[in-house]
Short mmCIF file of C-alpha atoms and ligand atoms in Angstrom, two decimals:
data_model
loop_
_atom_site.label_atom_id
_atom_site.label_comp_id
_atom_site.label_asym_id
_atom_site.label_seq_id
_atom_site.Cartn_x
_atom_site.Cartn_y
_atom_site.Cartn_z
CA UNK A 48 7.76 48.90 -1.07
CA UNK A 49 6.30 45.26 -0.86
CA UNK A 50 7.52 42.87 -3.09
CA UNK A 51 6.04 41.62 -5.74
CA UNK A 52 4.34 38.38 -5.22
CA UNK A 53 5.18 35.32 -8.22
CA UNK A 54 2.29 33.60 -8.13
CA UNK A 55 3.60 30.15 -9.16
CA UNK A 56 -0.07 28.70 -9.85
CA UNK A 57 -0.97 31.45 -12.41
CA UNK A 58 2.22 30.68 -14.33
CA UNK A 59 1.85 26.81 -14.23
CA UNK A 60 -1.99 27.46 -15.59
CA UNK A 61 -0.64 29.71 -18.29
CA UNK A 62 1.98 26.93 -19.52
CA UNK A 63 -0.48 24.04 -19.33
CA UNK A 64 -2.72 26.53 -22.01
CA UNK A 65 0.16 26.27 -24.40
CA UNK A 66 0.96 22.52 -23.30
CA UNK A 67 -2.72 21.11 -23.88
CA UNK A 68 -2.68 22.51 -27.04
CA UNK A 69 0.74 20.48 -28.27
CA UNK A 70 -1.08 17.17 -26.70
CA UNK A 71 -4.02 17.65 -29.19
CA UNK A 72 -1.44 18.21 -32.13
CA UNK A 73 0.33 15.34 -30.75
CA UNK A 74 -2.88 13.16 -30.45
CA UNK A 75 -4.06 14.36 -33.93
CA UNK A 76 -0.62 13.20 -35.80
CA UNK A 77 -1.18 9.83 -33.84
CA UNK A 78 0.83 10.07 -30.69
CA UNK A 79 -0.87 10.45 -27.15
CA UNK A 80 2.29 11.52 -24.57
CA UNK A 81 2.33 8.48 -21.25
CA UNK A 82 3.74 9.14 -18.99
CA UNK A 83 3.84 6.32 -16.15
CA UNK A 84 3.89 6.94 -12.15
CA UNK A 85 5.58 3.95 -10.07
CA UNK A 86 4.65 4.73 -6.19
CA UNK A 87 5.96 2.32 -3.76
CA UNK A 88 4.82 1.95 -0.33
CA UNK A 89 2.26 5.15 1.99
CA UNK A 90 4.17 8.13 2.34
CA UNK A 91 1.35 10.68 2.91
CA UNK A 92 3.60 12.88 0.58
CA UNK A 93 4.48 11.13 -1.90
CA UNK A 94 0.58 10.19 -2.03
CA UNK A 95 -0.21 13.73 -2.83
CA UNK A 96 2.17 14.90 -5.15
CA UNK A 97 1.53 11.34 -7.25
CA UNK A 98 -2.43 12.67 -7.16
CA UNK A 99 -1.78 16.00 -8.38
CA UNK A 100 0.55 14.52 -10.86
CA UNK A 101 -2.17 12.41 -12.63
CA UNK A 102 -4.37 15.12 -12.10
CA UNK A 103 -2.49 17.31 -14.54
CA UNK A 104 -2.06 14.81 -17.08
CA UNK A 105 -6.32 14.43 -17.00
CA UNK A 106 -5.98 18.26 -17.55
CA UNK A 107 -3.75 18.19 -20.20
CA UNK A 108 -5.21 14.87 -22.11
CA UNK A 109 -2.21 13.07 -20.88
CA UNK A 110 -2.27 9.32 -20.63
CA UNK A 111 -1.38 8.33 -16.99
CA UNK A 112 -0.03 5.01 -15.80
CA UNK A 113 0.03 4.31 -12.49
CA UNK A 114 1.52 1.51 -10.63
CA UNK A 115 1.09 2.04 -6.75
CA UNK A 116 2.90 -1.14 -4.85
CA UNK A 117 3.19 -2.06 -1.53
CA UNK A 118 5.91 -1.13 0.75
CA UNK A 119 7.22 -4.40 0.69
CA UNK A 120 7.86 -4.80 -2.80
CA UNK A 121 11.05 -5.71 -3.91
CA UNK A 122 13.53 -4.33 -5.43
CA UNK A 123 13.52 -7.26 -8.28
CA UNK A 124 10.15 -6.32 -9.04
CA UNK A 125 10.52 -2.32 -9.06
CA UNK A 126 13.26 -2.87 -11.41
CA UNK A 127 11.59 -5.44 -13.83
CA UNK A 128 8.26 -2.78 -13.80
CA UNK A 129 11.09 0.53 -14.97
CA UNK A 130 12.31 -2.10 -17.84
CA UNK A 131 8.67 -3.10 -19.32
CA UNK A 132 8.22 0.78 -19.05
CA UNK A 133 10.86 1.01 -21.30
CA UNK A 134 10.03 -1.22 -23.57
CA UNK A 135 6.09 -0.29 -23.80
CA UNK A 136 5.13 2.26 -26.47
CA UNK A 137 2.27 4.52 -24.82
CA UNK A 138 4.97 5.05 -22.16
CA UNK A 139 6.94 8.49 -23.05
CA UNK A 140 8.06 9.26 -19.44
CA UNK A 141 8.73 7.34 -16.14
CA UNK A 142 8.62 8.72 -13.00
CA UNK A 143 9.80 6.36 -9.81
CA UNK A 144 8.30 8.54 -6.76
CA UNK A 145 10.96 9.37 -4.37
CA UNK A 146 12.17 8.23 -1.49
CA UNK A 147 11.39 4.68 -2.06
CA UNK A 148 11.40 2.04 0.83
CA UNK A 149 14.87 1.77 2.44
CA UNK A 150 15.58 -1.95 0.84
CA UNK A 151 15.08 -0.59 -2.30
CA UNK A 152 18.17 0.61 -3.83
CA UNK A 153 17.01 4.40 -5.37
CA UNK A 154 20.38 4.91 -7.43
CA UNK A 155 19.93 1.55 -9.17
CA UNK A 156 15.98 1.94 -10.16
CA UNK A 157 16.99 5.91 -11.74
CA UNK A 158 19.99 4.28 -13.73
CA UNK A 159 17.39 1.74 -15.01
CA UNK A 160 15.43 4.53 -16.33
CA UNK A 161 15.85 4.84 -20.38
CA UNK A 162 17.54 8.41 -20.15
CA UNK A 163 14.80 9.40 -23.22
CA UNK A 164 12.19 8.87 -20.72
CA UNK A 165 13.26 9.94 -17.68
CA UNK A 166 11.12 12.98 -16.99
CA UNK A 167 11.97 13.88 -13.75
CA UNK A 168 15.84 14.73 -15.34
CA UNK A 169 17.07 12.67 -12.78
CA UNK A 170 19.55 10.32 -14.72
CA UNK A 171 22.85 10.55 -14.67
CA UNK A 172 23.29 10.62 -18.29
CA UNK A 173 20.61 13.85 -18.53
CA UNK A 174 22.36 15.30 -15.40
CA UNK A 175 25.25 15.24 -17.17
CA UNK A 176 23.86 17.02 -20.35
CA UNK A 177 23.28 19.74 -17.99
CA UNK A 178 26.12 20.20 -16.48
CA UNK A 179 28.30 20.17 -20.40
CA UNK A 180 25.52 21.46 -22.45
CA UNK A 181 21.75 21.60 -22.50
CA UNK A 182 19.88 18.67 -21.23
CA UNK A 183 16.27 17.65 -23.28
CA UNK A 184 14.72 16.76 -19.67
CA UNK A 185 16.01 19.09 -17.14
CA UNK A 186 15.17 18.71 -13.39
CA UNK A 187 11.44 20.04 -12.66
CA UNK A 188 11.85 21.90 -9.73
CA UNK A 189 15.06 23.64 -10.99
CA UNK A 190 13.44 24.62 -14.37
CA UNK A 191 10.15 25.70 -12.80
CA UNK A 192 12.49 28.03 -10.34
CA UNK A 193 14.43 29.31 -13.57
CA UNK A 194 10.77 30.01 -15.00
CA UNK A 195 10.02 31.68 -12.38
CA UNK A 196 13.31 33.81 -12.22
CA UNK A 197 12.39 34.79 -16.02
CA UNK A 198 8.96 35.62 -15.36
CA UNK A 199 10.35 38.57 -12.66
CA UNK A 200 12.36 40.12 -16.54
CA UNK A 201 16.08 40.50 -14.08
CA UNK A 202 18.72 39.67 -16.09
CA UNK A 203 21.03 37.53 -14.69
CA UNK A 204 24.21 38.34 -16.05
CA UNK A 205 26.61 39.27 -13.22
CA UNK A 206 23.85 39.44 -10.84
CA UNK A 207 25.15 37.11 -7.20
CA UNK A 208 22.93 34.54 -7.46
CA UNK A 209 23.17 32.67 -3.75
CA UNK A 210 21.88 29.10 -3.83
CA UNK A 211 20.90 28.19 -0.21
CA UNK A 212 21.27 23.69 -0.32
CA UNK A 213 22.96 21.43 -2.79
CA UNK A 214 21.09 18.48 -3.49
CA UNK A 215 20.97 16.35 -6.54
CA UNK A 216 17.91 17.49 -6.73
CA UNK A 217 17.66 20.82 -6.33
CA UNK A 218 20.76 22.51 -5.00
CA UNK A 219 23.00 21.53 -7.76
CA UNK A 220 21.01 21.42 -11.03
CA UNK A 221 19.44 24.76 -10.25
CA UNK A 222 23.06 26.56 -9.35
CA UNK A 223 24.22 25.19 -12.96
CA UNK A 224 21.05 26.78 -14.75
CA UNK A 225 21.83 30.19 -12.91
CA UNK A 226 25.86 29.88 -13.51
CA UNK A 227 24.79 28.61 -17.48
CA UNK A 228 23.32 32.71 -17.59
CA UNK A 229 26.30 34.41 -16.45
CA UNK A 230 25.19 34.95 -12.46
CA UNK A 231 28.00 34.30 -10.25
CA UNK A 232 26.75 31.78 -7.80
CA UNK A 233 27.35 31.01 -4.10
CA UNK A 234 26.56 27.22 -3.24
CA UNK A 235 25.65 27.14 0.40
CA UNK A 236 24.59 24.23 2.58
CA UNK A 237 24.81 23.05 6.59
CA UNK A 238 28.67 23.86 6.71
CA UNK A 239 28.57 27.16 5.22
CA UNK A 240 29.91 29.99 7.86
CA UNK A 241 28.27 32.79 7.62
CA UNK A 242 25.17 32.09 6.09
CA UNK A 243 23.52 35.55 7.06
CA UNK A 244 26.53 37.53 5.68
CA UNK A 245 26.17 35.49 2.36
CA UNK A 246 22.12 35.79 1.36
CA UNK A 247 22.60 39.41 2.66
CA UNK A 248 24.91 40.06 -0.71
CA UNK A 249 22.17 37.58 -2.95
CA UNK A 250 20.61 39.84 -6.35
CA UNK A 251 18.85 36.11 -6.11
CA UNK A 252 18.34 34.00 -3.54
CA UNK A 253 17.16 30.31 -4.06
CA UNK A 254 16.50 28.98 -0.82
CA UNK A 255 15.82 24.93 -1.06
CA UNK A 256 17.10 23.39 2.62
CA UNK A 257 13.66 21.78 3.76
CA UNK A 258 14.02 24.43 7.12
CA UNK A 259 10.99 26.00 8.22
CA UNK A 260 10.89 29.87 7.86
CA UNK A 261 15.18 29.39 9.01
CA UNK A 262 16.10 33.02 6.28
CA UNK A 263 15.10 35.41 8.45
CA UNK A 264 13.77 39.05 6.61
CA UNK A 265 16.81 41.22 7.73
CA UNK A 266 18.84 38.57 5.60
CA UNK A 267 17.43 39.59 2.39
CA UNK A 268 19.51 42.43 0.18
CA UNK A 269 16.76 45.00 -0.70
CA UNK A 270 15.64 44.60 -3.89
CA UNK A 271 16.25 41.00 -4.17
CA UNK A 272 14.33 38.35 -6.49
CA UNK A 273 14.21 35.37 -3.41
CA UNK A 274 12.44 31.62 -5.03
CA UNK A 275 11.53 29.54 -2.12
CA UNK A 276 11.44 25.73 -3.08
CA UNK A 277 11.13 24.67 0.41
CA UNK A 278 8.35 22.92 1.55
CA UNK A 279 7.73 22.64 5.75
CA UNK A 280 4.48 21.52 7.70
CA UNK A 281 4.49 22.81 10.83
CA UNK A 282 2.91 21.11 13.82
CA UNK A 283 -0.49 23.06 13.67
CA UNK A 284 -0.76 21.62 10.04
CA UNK A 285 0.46 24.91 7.96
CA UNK A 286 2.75 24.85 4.97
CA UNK A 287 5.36 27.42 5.12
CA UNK A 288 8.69 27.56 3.32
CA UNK A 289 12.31 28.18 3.93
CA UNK A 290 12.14 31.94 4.36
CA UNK A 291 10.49 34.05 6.73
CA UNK A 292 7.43 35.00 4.16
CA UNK A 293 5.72 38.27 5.39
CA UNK A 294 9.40 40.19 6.99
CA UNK A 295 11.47 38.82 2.93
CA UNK A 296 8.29 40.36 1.24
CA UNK A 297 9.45 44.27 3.15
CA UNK A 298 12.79 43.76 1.88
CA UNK A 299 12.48 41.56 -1.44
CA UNK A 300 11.20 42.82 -5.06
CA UNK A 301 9.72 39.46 -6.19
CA UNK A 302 9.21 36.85 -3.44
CA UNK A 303 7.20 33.64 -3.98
CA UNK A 304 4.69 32.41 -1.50
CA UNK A 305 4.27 28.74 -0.14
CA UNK A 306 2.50 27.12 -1.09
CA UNK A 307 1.42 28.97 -4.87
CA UNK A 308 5.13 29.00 -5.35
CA UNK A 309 7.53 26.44 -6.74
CA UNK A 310 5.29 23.33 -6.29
CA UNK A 311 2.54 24.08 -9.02
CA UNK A 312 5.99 25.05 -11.39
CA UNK A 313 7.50 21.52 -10.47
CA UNK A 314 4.00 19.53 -12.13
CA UNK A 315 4.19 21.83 -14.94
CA UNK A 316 7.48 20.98 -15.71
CA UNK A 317 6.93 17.39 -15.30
CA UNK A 318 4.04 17.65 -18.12
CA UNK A 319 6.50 19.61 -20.33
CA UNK A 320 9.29 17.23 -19.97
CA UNK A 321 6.67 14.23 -20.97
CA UNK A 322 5.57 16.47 -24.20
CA UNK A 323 8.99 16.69 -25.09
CA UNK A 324 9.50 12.99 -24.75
CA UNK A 325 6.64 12.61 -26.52
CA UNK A 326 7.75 14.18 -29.49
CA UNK A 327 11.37 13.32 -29.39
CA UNK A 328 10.50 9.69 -29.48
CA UNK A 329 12.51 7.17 -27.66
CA UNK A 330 16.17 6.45 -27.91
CA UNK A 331 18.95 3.78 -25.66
CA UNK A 332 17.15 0.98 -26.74
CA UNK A 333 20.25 -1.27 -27.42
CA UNK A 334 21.67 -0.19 -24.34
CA UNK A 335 18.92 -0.43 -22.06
CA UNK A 336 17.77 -3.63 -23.11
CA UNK A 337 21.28 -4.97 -22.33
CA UNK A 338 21.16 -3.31 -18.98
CA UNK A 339 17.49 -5.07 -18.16
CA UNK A 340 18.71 -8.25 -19.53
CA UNK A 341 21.90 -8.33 -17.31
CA UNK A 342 19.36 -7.24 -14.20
P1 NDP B 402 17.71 17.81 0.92
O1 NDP B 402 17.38 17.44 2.32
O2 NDP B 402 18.15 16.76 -0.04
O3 NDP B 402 18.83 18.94 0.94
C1 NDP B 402 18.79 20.00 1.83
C2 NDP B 402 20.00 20.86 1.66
O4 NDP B 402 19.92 21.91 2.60
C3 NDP B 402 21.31 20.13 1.94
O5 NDP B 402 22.27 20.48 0.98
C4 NDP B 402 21.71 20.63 3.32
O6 NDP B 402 23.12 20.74 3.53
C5 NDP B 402 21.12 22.03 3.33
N1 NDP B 402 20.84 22.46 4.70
C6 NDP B 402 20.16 21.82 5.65
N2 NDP B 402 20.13 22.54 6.79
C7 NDP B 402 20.83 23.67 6.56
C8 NDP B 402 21.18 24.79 7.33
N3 NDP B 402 20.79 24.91 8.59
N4 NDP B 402 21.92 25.76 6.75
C9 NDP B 402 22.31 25.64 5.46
N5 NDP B 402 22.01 24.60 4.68
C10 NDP B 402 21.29 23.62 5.21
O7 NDP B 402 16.43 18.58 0.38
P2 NDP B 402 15.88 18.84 -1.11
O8 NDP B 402 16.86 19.60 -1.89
O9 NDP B 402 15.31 17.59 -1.64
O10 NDP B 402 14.62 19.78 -0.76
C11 NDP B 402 14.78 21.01 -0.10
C12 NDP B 402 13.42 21.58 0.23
O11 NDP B 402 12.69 21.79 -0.97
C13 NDP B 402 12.53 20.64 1.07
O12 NDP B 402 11.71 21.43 1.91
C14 NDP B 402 11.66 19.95 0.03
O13 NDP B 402 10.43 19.53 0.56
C15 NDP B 402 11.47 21.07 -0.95
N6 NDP B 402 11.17 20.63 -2.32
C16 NDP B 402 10.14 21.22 -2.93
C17 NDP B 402 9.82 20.88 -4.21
C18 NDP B 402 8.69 21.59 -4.85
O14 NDP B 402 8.24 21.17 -5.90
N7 NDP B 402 8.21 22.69 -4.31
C19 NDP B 402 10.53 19.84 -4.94
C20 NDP B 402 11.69 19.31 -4.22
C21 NDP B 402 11.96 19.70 -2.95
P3 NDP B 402 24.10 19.43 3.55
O15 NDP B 402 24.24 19.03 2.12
O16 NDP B 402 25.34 19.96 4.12
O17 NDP B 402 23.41 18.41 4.38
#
């Protein structure tokens, strides 16, 4: 039987119901969420997902900063725009579009992030909460593919969850969430030997390696939930994902589609993570000041 498709869009629509409500509550009580976009430089991509980012926040009735620089900018200035971010008010969330320009220094513009308003879960301080506990800002792409997992009603609990990549990103944070409800979780990456053998035994297969269409159909277990994060343009201009769409779908029971998959979960995430900033208020002012001040 075909699998079932998770249409990502449909679920992102549904949450930002729910979320525009908490913005008016929030706006009513006093407090409008921010949440502030630093772009540096033309990537094409980064471009887009920066549009559709402050396009959701119009949707939702969330105020959106942007600050788009040119390439050149230094890293001095990137790092003296993060600390007035901190500092300002009407800024719950800031989000420093990655990659940034090879001068720039990425790992030193996240740490400058005030942890309470990091929104894209990237700092090491909220990375951490995931890995001992529960973090207030996860990851957005991980917690949109957890979402998504939930939305199919498997339980996870001894299920093999196989995680296909292990960025900081992606890889990683998302093999925590599954391990965090009792799957038992294969990491896999370039090294792996194998790799056919391994998704074959996958209950759940996360693939996220930026490989166009490289898990092949016969590679899925039947009845297998497979979330595809990846995200590949091929030279005729199509988007297609990670796995082999149309031969997964024969063999999978859920399968999402790219794009209508992951990517609409990732923005939705992003808006939930600034709501909850909103309303948790800042924190790390001491600290960060101290950090900006020594920058
Ligand atoms: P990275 O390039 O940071 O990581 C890719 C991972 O895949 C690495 O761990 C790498 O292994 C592994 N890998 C690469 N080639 C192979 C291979 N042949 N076999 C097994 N593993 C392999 O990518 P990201 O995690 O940032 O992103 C992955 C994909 O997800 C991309 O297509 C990206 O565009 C997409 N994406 C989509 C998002 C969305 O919202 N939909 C958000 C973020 C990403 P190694 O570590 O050994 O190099």
């Amino acid at each position: 039987m075909p699998a079932n498709i998770i249409d990502g869009k449909a679920v992102a629509r549904e949450m930002e119901e729910q979320m525009r409500a908490e913005v008016e509550s929030l706006v009513s009580s006093g407090t409008r969420p921010g949440l502030a976009v630093v772009l540096v430089g033309d990537d094409p991509a980064s471009k887009v997902y920066v549009g559709m980012k402050q396009k959701a926040c119009e949707r939702l009735g969330i105020k959106s900063i942007e600050y788009k620089l040119p390439a050149d900018t230094s890293e001095e200035d990137v790092l003296s725009i993060v600390c007035d971010l901190n500092g300002r008010k009407d800024v719950h969330g800031i989000l420093v579009q990655l990659p940034l320009p090879k001068h720039i220094n990425s790992k030193k513009v996240l740490l400058m992030i005030n942890p309470a308003k990091d929104v894209d879960g990237f700092h090491p301080l909220n990375i951490g909460n995931l890995f001992v506990d529960e973090s207030p800002l996860p990851p957005c792409t991980p917690a949109g593919v957890m979402e998504l997992i939930h939305r199919t009603g498997i339980d996870l609990s001894g299920k093999h969850a196989v995680v296909l990549g292990r960025s900081n990103i992606v890889g990683k944070p998302v093999s925590i969430m599954l391990l965090k409800e009792d799957a038992t979780v294969t990491i896999c990456h370039s090294r792996t030997v194998d790799l056919a053998d391994i998704c074959r035994t996958a209950d759940v297969l996360v693939a996220a390696v930026g490989r166009p269409e490289m898990v092949k159909g016969d590679w899925i277990k039947p009845g297998a939930v497979v979330i595809d994060v990846g995200v590949n343009r091929l030279e005729d201009g199509k988007l297609v994902g990670d796995v082999e769409f149309d031969a997964a779908a024969e063999r999978a029971a859920a399968i999402t589609p790219v794009p209508g998959g992951v990517g609409p979960m990732t923005i939705a995430m992003l808006m939930k993570n600034t709501i909850t900033a909103a309303k948790r208020g800042t924190g790390f002012e001491d600290i960060i000041e101290n950090i900006c001040a020594q920058a």
